[in-house]
């Protein structure tokens, strides 16, 4: 054996590992996972049956074009099928977007803190991240982001609502931003949490994309639709962006189980969205009670809340863990807590109150 090792791309050096939300402890009293912004409800019966039926044929490759899903989405959103591209979760589609647009010497602009996959997939592409701090209110600073666009910029992520702060940008400011970004720079509106938005001033990206060829909208079945474990997301974009996404997709990446479950979810949308409504109700309750306890909670349009705890972050996360609630700490910054079922939220609120009294 020699000491030599295969040469790997230098671009991979120092890439932070994606940290998934921790699962709750396997033993001990009941504990809740509020660390990954998942839907707490089990699959709807129709969706489970569709997935189970597809599972009976997994000796076969899936439909590589995701035809049934793409057709369902096209009619659901009133967009041409050629404007749709699917992937292994919306993070998979985001990676395809980078592969399609950026490489060494190019720049990718995004807010910070925002979705932690952005720096990872940018670095893998070889491009350079340009991070623009959120405002003091934890919102995207769209003017500063537009100022950060240079002739090296290839892609800008706008995470709306933003993970992990839950804050959302509104129509007028987003349109002003889009008007400032040159047409040869792709703007990706990451709307993973769109179904939880209740502020009518927060625009639906699919409306903004229609007459803007440089806007791409990312959506997922992982959050409101409750299919996180099946890995399916999609983009809505004009040609040639959508075509580039189809070229860069992992062949057969989206399983037939995921495709059929996604179609069944779209067809069971009323029942699913009722569950989303109840989560939004819980979100309002969590925000109200935290505020009453004295916490500062940024306005959230997503299925999670953000507490900027600074140096107390690790202590707070440990207190939650001890109480049976797993949250998502960002060391030295804050904690993101998913809105779950009422019992989980109750436990979290009790823990927050006790912690607050001890502050
Ligand atoms: C803003 C945002 N975009 C995309 C994703 C990726 O979700 P998925 O790959 O499951 O579709 C997440 C997941 O946490 C997210 O928070």
Short mmCIF file of C-alpha atoms and ligand atoms in Angstrom, two decimals:
data_model
loop_
_atom_site.label_atom_id
_atom_site.label_comp_id
_atom_site.label_asym_id
_atom_site.label_seq_id
_atom_site.Cartn_x
_atom_site.Cartn_y
_atom_site.Cartn_z
CA UNK A 1 0.00 0.00 0.00
CA UNK A 2 1.30 3.45 -0.89
CA UNK A 3 0.63 6.60 1.09
CA UNK A 4 -1.02 8.15 -1.94
CA UNK A 5 -4.72 8.97 -1.94
CA UNK A 6 -6.99 9.71 -4.90
CA UNK A 7 -6.93 13.39 -5.85
CA UNK A 8 -10.18 15.08 -4.96
CA UNK A 9 -11.35 18.52 -6.07
CA UNK A 10 -9.85 21.25 -3.92
CA UNK A 11 -13.26 22.96 -3.98
CA UNK A 12 -14.48 20.32 -1.53
CA UNK A 13 -11.95 21.28 1.18
CA UNK A 14 -13.61 22.77 4.24
CA UNK A 15 -17.19 22.21 3.12
CA UNK A 16 -19.34 22.26 6.23
CA UNK A 17 -21.28 19.04 6.64
CA UNK A 18 -25.02 19.49 6.35
CA UNK A 19 -26.42 19.02 9.84
CA UNK A 20 -29.80 17.34 9.76
CA UNK A 21 -32.15 18.11 12.64
CA UNK A 22 -31.48 15.60 15.42
CA UNK A 23 -33.98 12.83 15.92
CA UNK A 24 -35.56 12.56 19.37
CA UNK A 25 -34.05 10.12 21.86
CA UNK A 26 -35.01 6.50 21.08
CA UNK A 27 -35.66 5.53 24.69
CA UNK A 28 -37.08 7.26 27.73
CA UNK A 29 -40.30 9.29 27.95
CA UNK A 30 -42.17 10.61 24.90
CA UNK A 31 -40.11 13.12 22.98
CA UNK A 32 -40.84 15.30 19.99
CA UNK A 33 -38.71 16.22 16.98
CA UNK A 34 -39.08 19.91 16.30
CA UNK A 35 -35.73 20.22 14.55
CA UNK A 36 -36.34 19.70 10.81
CA UNK A 37 -39.49 21.65 9.92
CA UNK A 38 -41.32 18.48 9.06
CA UNK A 39 -45.07 17.98 9.00
CA UNK A 40 -45.96 16.12 12.22
CA UNK A 41 -48.93 14.28 10.73
CA UNK A 42 -48.68 10.78 9.25
CA UNK A 43 -49.46 10.36 5.53
CA UNK A 44 -53.09 10.72 4.45
CA UNK A 45 -54.72 7.35 3.63
CA UNK A 46 -54.96 7.98 -0.15
CA UNK A 47 -51.32 9.03 -0.29
CA UNK A 48 -50.15 6.02 1.67
CA UNK A 49 -52.11 3.69 -0.62
CA UNK A 50 -50.62 5.29 -3.75
CA UNK A 51 -47.11 4.88 -2.30
CA UNK A 52 -47.79 1.29 -1.27
CA UNK A 53 -49.14 0.42 -4.72
CA UNK A 54 -46.02 1.90 -6.38
CA UNK A 55 -43.83 -0.04 -3.96
CA UNK A 56 -45.13 -3.27 -5.49
CA UNK A 57 -43.22 -2.49 -8.69
CA UNK A 58 -39.89 -1.21 -7.42
CA UNK A 59 -38.00 -3.82 -9.41
CA UNK A 60 -38.63 -1.38 -12.31
CA UNK A 61 -37.00 2.01 -12.85
CA UNK A 62 -39.31 4.97 -12.29
CA UNK A 63 -40.64 7.19 -15.08
CA UNK A 64 -37.55 9.32 -15.66
CA UNK A 65 -39.60 12.27 -16.95
CA UNK A 66 -41.99 12.18 -13.94
CA UNK A 67 -44.70 12.64 -16.59
CA UNK A 68 -47.81 12.15 -14.45
CA UNK A 69 -46.49 14.45 -11.73
CA UNK A 70 -45.35 17.11 -14.18
CA UNK A 71 -48.75 17.08 -15.91
CA UNK A 72 -50.54 17.34 -12.58
CA UNK A 73 -48.33 20.29 -11.57
CA UNK A 74 -48.74 21.99 -14.94
CA UNK A 75 -52.51 22.04 -14.61
CA UNK A 76 -52.39 22.85 -10.89
CA UNK A 77 -50.24 25.96 -11.48
CA UNK A 78 -51.34 26.76 -15.02
CA UNK A 79 -47.82 26.58 -16.46
CA UNK A 80 -46.50 24.71 -19.52
CA UNK A 81 -45.07 21.25 -18.81
CA UNK A 82 -41.82 22.44 -20.38
CA UNK A 83 -41.49 24.96 -17.53
CA UNK A 84 -41.33 22.23 -14.88
CA UNK A 85 -38.37 20.22 -13.63
CA UNK A 86 -38.30 17.76 -10.74
CA UNK A 87 -35.56 16.54 -8.45
CA UNK A 88 -34.71 14.65 -5.28
CA UNK A 89 -36.22 17.21 -2.96
CA UNK A 90 -35.99 20.92 -3.66
CA UNK A 91 -32.43 20.82 -2.37
CA UNK A 92 -31.67 18.40 -5.20
CA UNK A 93 -33.19 20.87 -7.66
CA UNK A 94 -31.18 23.70 -6.06
CA UNK A 95 -28.00 21.72 -6.66
CA UNK A 96 -29.06 21.19 -10.30
CA UNK A 97 -29.54 24.96 -10.56
CA UNK A 98 -25.97 25.55 -9.43
CA UNK A 99 -24.63 22.91 -11.79
CA UNK A 100 -26.53 24.67 -14.55
CA UNK A 101 -25.34 28.20 -13.83
CA UNK A 102 -22.17 28.54 -11.77
CA UNK A 103 -18.59 27.32 -11.55
CA UNK A 104 -15.16 28.57 -10.48
CA UNK A 105 -14.88 32.35 -10.71
CA UNK A 106 -18.65 32.88 -10.53
CA UNK A 107 -20.54 34.29 -7.56
CA UNK A 108 -23.74 33.20 -5.84
CA UNK A 109 -25.51 35.76 -3.65
CA UNK A 110 -27.75 34.85 -0.74
CA UNK A 111 -28.87 36.24 2.59
CA UNK A 112 -27.25 35.05 5.79
CA UNK A 113 -28.33 33.44 7.89
CA UNK A 114 -30.49 31.45 5.50
CA UNK A 115 -30.92 27.83 4.41
CA UNK A 116 -27.70 26.08 5.30
CA UNK A 117 -27.53 24.05 2.09
CA UNK A 118 -26.79 27.22 0.05
CA UNK A 119 -23.12 27.53 1.10
CA UNK A 120 -22.59 23.80 0.72
CA UNK A 121 -23.97 23.42 -2.79
CA UNK A 122 -22.31 26.67 -3.87
CA UNK A 123 -18.93 25.46 -2.70
CA UNK A 124 -19.40 22.07 -4.37
CA UNK A 125 -20.02 23.89 -7.67
CA UNK A 126 -16.69 25.71 -7.26
CA UNK A 127 -18.40 29.12 -7.25
CA UNK A 128 -17.94 31.73 -4.50
CA UNK A 129 -20.60 32.56 -1.92
CA UNK A 130 -21.48 36.20 -1.34
CA UNK A 131 -23.45 36.41 1.89
CA UNK A 132 -25.54 39.47 2.64
CA UNK A 133 -26.51 39.86 6.31
CA UNK A 134 -30.20 39.91 7.23
CA UNK A 135 -31.52 43.21 8.56
CA UNK A 136 -31.82 43.80 12.32
CA UNK A 137 -35.40 42.50 11.97
CA UNK A 138 -34.08 39.19 10.57
CA UNK A 139 -35.43 39.91 7.07
CA UNK A 140 -33.65 39.72 3.68
CA UNK A 141 -31.94 43.04 2.93
CA UNK A 142 -32.95 43.10 -0.72
CA UNK A 143 -31.37 46.49 -1.45
CA UNK A 144 -28.01 45.26 -0.14
CA UNK A 145 -28.45 42.01 -2.08
CA UNK A 146 -29.08 43.92 -5.31
CA UNK A 147 -25.97 46.03 -4.54
CA UNK A 148 -23.98 42.79 -4.10
CA UNK A 149 -24.72 41.63 -7.66
CA UNK A 150 -21.69 42.05 -9.91
CA UNK A 151 -20.84 40.93 -13.41
CA UNK A 152 -19.58 37.68 -11.83
CA UNK A 153 -22.94 36.88 -10.23
CA UNK A 154 -24.75 33.95 -11.81
CA UNK A 155 -27.43 33.13 -9.25
CA UNK A 156 -29.21 34.79 -6.31
CA UNK A 157 -31.23 32.82 -3.76
CA UNK A 158 -34.17 34.55 -2.08
CA UNK A 159 -35.55 32.23 0.58
CA UNK A 160 -39.15 33.29 1.11
CA UNK A 161 -40.09 32.69 3.89
CA UNK A 162 -36.54 32.49 5.16
CA UNK A 163 -35.17 29.44 6.93
CA UNK A 164 -34.38 29.71 9.88
CA UNK A 165 -35.98 33.07 10.76
CA UNK A 166 -39.44 32.52 9.20
CA UNK A 167 -39.52 36.12 7.96
CA UNK A 168 -40.86 36.87 4.48
CA UNK A 169 -40.31 39.63 1.95
CA UNK A 170 -43.32 41.35 0.47
CA UNK A 171 -44.47 42.03 -3.07
CA UNK A 172 -43.39 45.65 -3.56
CA UNK A 173 -39.85 45.15 -2.24
CA UNK A 174 -39.40 41.88 -4.11
CA UNK A 175 -40.58 43.39 -7.39
CA UNK A 176 -38.26 46.36 -6.89
CA UNK A 177 -35.39 43.94 -6.29
CA UNK A 178 -36.24 41.84 -9.36
CA UNK A 179 -36.34 45.00 -11.46
CA UNK A 180 -32.79 45.83 -10.33
CA UNK A 181 -31.21 42.42 -11.02
CA UNK A 182 -29.83 42.09 -14.58
CA UNK A 183 -31.77 39.69 -16.80
CA UNK A 184 -28.77 37.36 -17.23
CA UNK A 185 -28.62 36.59 -13.48
CA UNK A 186 -30.94 33.79 -12.30
CA UNK A 187 -33.03 34.68 -9.24
CA UNK A 188 -34.22 31.59 -7.37
CA UNK A 189 -37.25 32.14 -5.16
CA UNK A 190 -37.01 29.26 -2.70
CA UNK A 191 -40.58 28.77 -1.52
CA UNK A 192 -40.23 25.55 0.45
CA UNK A 193 -42.69 26.93 3.02
CA UNK A 194 -45.11 28.70 0.67
CA UNK A 195 -48.23 26.85 1.85
CA UNK A 196 -47.80 28.26 5.37
CA UNK A 197 -47.83 31.90 4.21
CA UNK A 198 -50.88 33.87 5.36
CA UNK A 199 -49.67 37.44 4.79
CA UNK A 200 -51.38 38.44 1.54
CA UNK A 201 -48.61 40.91 0.78
CA UNK A 202 -46.13 38.06 0.42
CA UNK A 203 -46.25 37.26 -3.28
CA UNK A 204 -46.64 33.85 -4.85
CA UNK A 205 -43.39 33.41 -6.79
CA UNK A 206 -45.22 31.58 -9.56
CA UNK A 207 -47.03 34.82 -10.38
CA UNK A 208 -43.72 36.71 -10.44
CA UNK A 209 -42.03 34.13 -12.65
CA UNK A 210 -44.60 34.38 -15.45
CA UNK A 211 -43.21 37.47 -17.18
CA UNK A 212 -39.65 37.22 -15.85
CA UNK A 213 -37.43 34.73 -17.71
CA UNK A 214 -34.68 35.03 -15.08
CA UNK A 215 -36.89 33.95 -12.16
CA UNK A 216 -37.10 30.34 -11.02
CA UNK A 217 -39.39 29.14 -8.21
CA UNK A 218 -38.49 26.18 -6.01
CA UNK A 219 -41.20 24.20 -4.25
CA UNK A 220 -41.21 20.96 -2.28
CA UNK A 221 -43.47 18.14 -1.18
CA UNK A 222 -41.38 17.78 2.01
CA UNK A 223 -43.00 20.35 4.26
CA UNK A 224 -46.74 21.10 4.01
CA UNK A 225 -47.38 17.96 1.95
CA UNK A 226 -45.61 15.75 4.46
CA UNK A 227 -43.45 13.72 2.05
CA UNK A 228 -40.01 14.66 3.43
CA UNK A 229 -38.85 11.06 3.49
CA UNK A 230 -39.72 10.44 -0.16
CA UNK A 231 -37.50 13.19 -1.65
CA UNK A 232 -39.38 15.08 -4.31
CA UNK A 233 -39.33 18.76 -5.15
CA UNK A 234 -39.67 20.82 -8.31
CA UNK A 235 -38.85 24.06 -10.04
CA UNK A 236 -40.97 26.31 -12.21
CA UNK A 237 -38.83 28.24 -14.68
CA UNK A 238 -38.80 29.38 -18.28
CA UNK A 239 -36.78 27.69 -20.97
CA UNK A 240 -33.82 27.37 -21.17
CA UNK A 241 -33.51 27.16 -17.35
CA UNK A 242 -36.04 24.34 -16.98
CA UNK A 243 -34.34 22.44 -19.81
CA UNK A 244 -30.96 22.84 -18.08
CA UNK A 245 -32.48 21.42 -14.90
CA UNK A 246 -33.69 18.36 -16.77
CA UNK A 247 -30.17 17.90 -18.18
CA UNK A 248 -28.49 18.10 -14.78
CA UNK A 249 -30.97 15.84 -12.96
CA UNK A 250 -29.71 12.56 -11.57
CA UNK A 251 -31.24 10.00 -13.96
CA UNK A 252 -34.22 8.24 -12.34
CA UNK A 253 -33.57 10.22 -9.14
CA UNK A 254 -37.22 10.60 -8.13
CA UNK A 255 -38.64 7.19 -7.26
CA UNK A 256 -42.00 6.02 -8.55
CA UNK A 257 -43.18 5.85 -4.94
CA UNK A 258 -42.37 9.55 -4.54
CA UNK A 259 -43.94 10.47 -7.88
CA UNK A 260 -47.19 8.61 -7.19
CA UNK A 261 -47.39 9.89 -3.61
CA UNK A 262 -46.88 13.45 -4.85
CA UNK A 263 -49.67 13.10 -7.41
CA UNK A 264 -51.97 11.62 -4.74
CA UNK A 265 -51.06 14.51 -2.41
CA UNK A 266 -52.02 17.07 -5.01
CA UNK A 267 -55.33 15.25 -5.44
CA UNK A 268 -55.88 15.18 -1.64
CA UNK A 269 -54.93 18.81 -1.35
CA UNK A 270 -58.04 19.91 0.54
CA UNK A 271 -57.38 17.45 3.37
CA UNK A 272 -53.69 18.31 3.42
CA UNK A 273 -54.26 22.02 3.50
CA UNK A 274 -56.68 21.61 6.40
CA UNK A 275 -53.75 20.19 8.35
CA UNK A 276 -51.63 23.12 7.25
CA UNK A 277 -54.35 25.47 8.54
CA UNK A 278 -54.21 23.81 11.93
CA UNK A 279 -50.42 24.17 12.00
CA UNK A 280 -50.78 27.84 11.13
CA UNK A 281 -53.22 28.14 14.06
CA UNK A 282 -50.63 26.49 16.31
CA UNK A 283 -47.96 28.83 14.95
CA UNK A 284 -50.03 31.84 15.94
CA UNK A 285 -50.53 30.37 19.41
CA UNK A 286 -46.81 29.63 19.85
CA UNK A 287 -45.85 33.16 18.76
CA UNK A 288 -48.51 34.71 21.00
CA UNK A 289 -47.43 32.75 24.07
CA UNK A 290 -43.72 33.27 23.50
CA UNK A 291 -44.33 36.99 23.13
CA UNK A 292 -46.38 36.99 26.35
CA UNK A 293 -43.45 35.25 28.08
CA UNK A 294 -41.24 38.17 27.02
CA UNK A 295 -39.41 36.69 24.03
CA UNK A 296 -38.73 38.64 20.87
CA UNK A 297 -40.06 36.49 18.03
CA UNK A 298 -39.59 37.64 14.43
CA UNK A 299 -42.85 37.54 12.45
CA UNK A 300 -42.95 34.07 10.91
CA UNK A 301 -44.80 32.92 7.80
CA UNK A 302 -43.36 29.40 7.95
CA UNK A 303 -43.90 26.33 10.16
CA UNK A 304 -41.19 27.33 12.63
CA UNK A 305 -40.13 30.13 14.96
CA UNK A 306 -36.72 31.67 15.53
CA UNK A 307 -35.32 32.74 18.87
CA UNK A 308 -32.07 34.68 18.74
CA UNK A 309 -30.45 33.43 21.92
CA UNK A 310 -26.83 34.25 21.13
CA UNK A 311 -24.55 32.74 23.77
CA UNK A 312 -27.51 31.03 25.48
CA UNK A 313 -28.32 28.97 22.39
CA UNK A 314 -26.69 25.72 23.50
CA UNK A 315 -28.17 25.96 27.02
CA UNK A 316 -31.63 26.53 25.66
CA UNK A 317 -31.36 23.61 23.22
CA UNK A 318 -30.13 21.38 26.06
CA UNK A 319 -33.05 22.47 28.28
CA UNK A 320 -35.48 21.58 25.47
CA UNK A 321 -33.77 18.24 24.93
CA UNK A 322 -34.01 17.43 28.64
CA UNK A 323 -37.73 18.24 28.52
CA UNK A 324 -38.27 15.92 25.55
CA UNK A 325 -38.23 18.42 22.65
CA UNK A 326 -35.46 18.35 20.06
CA UNK A 327 -34.92 21.78 18.50
CA UNK A 328 -32.36 23.06 15.98
CA UNK A 329 -29.60 25.19 17.53
CA UNK A 330 -27.26 27.35 15.45
CA UNK A 331 -24.31 27.74 17.78
CA UNK A 332 -23.90 31.25 19.17
CA UNK A 333 -26.83 32.56 17.11
CA UNK A 334 -30.20 31.12 17.94
CA UNK A 335 -32.63 28.27 17.91
CA UNK A 336 -35.16 27.29 15.26
CA UNK A 337 -38.18 25.44 16.57
CA UNK A 338 -40.64 23.70 14.27
CA UNK A 339 -44.33 24.11 15.03
CA UNK A 340 -45.56 20.61 15.67
CA UNK A 341 -48.63 18.95 17.13
CA UNK A 342 -50.26 20.76 20.09
CA UNK A 343 -48.71 18.50 22.75
CA UNK A 344 -45.21 19.12 21.38
CA UNK A 345 -45.80 22.87 21.26
CA UNK A 346 -47.13 22.83 24.84
CA UNK A 347 -44.00 21.09 26.06
CA UNK A 348 -41.79 23.55 24.17
CA UNK A 349 -43.71 26.54 25.53
CA UNK A 350 -43.41 25.29 29.11
CA UNK A 351 -39.68 24.83 28.66
CA UNK A 352 -39.30 28.29 27.14
CA UNK A 353 -41.17 29.81 30.06
CA UNK A 354 -39.01 28.09 32.68
CA UNK A 355 -35.83 29.10 30.81
CA UNK A 356 -37.06 32.68 30.54
CA UNK A 357 -37.66 32.93 34.28
CA UNK A 358 -34.12 31.73 34.93
CA UNK A 359 -32.55 34.25 32.54
C1 LIG B 1 -35.63 26.91 2.50
C2 LIG B 1 -35.52 25.48 2.18
N1 LIG B 1 -35.38 25.11 0.91
C3 LIG B 1 -35.28 23.83 0.58
C4 LIG B 1 -35.31 22.83 1.53
C5 LIG B 1 -35.11 21.44 1.09
O1 LIG B 1 -36.18 20.63 1.27
P1 LIG B 1 -36.32 19.30 0.42
O2 LIG B 1 -35.02 18.99 -0.22
O3 LIG B 1 -36.76 18.28 1.38
O4 LIG B 1 -37.36 19.63 -0.61
C6 LIG B 1 -35.45 23.16 2.87
C7 LIG B 1 -35.45 22.11 3.90
O5 LIG B 1 -35.29 22.32 5.06
C8 LIG B 1 -35.56 24.52 3.20
O6 LIG B 1 -35.67 24.91 4.47
#
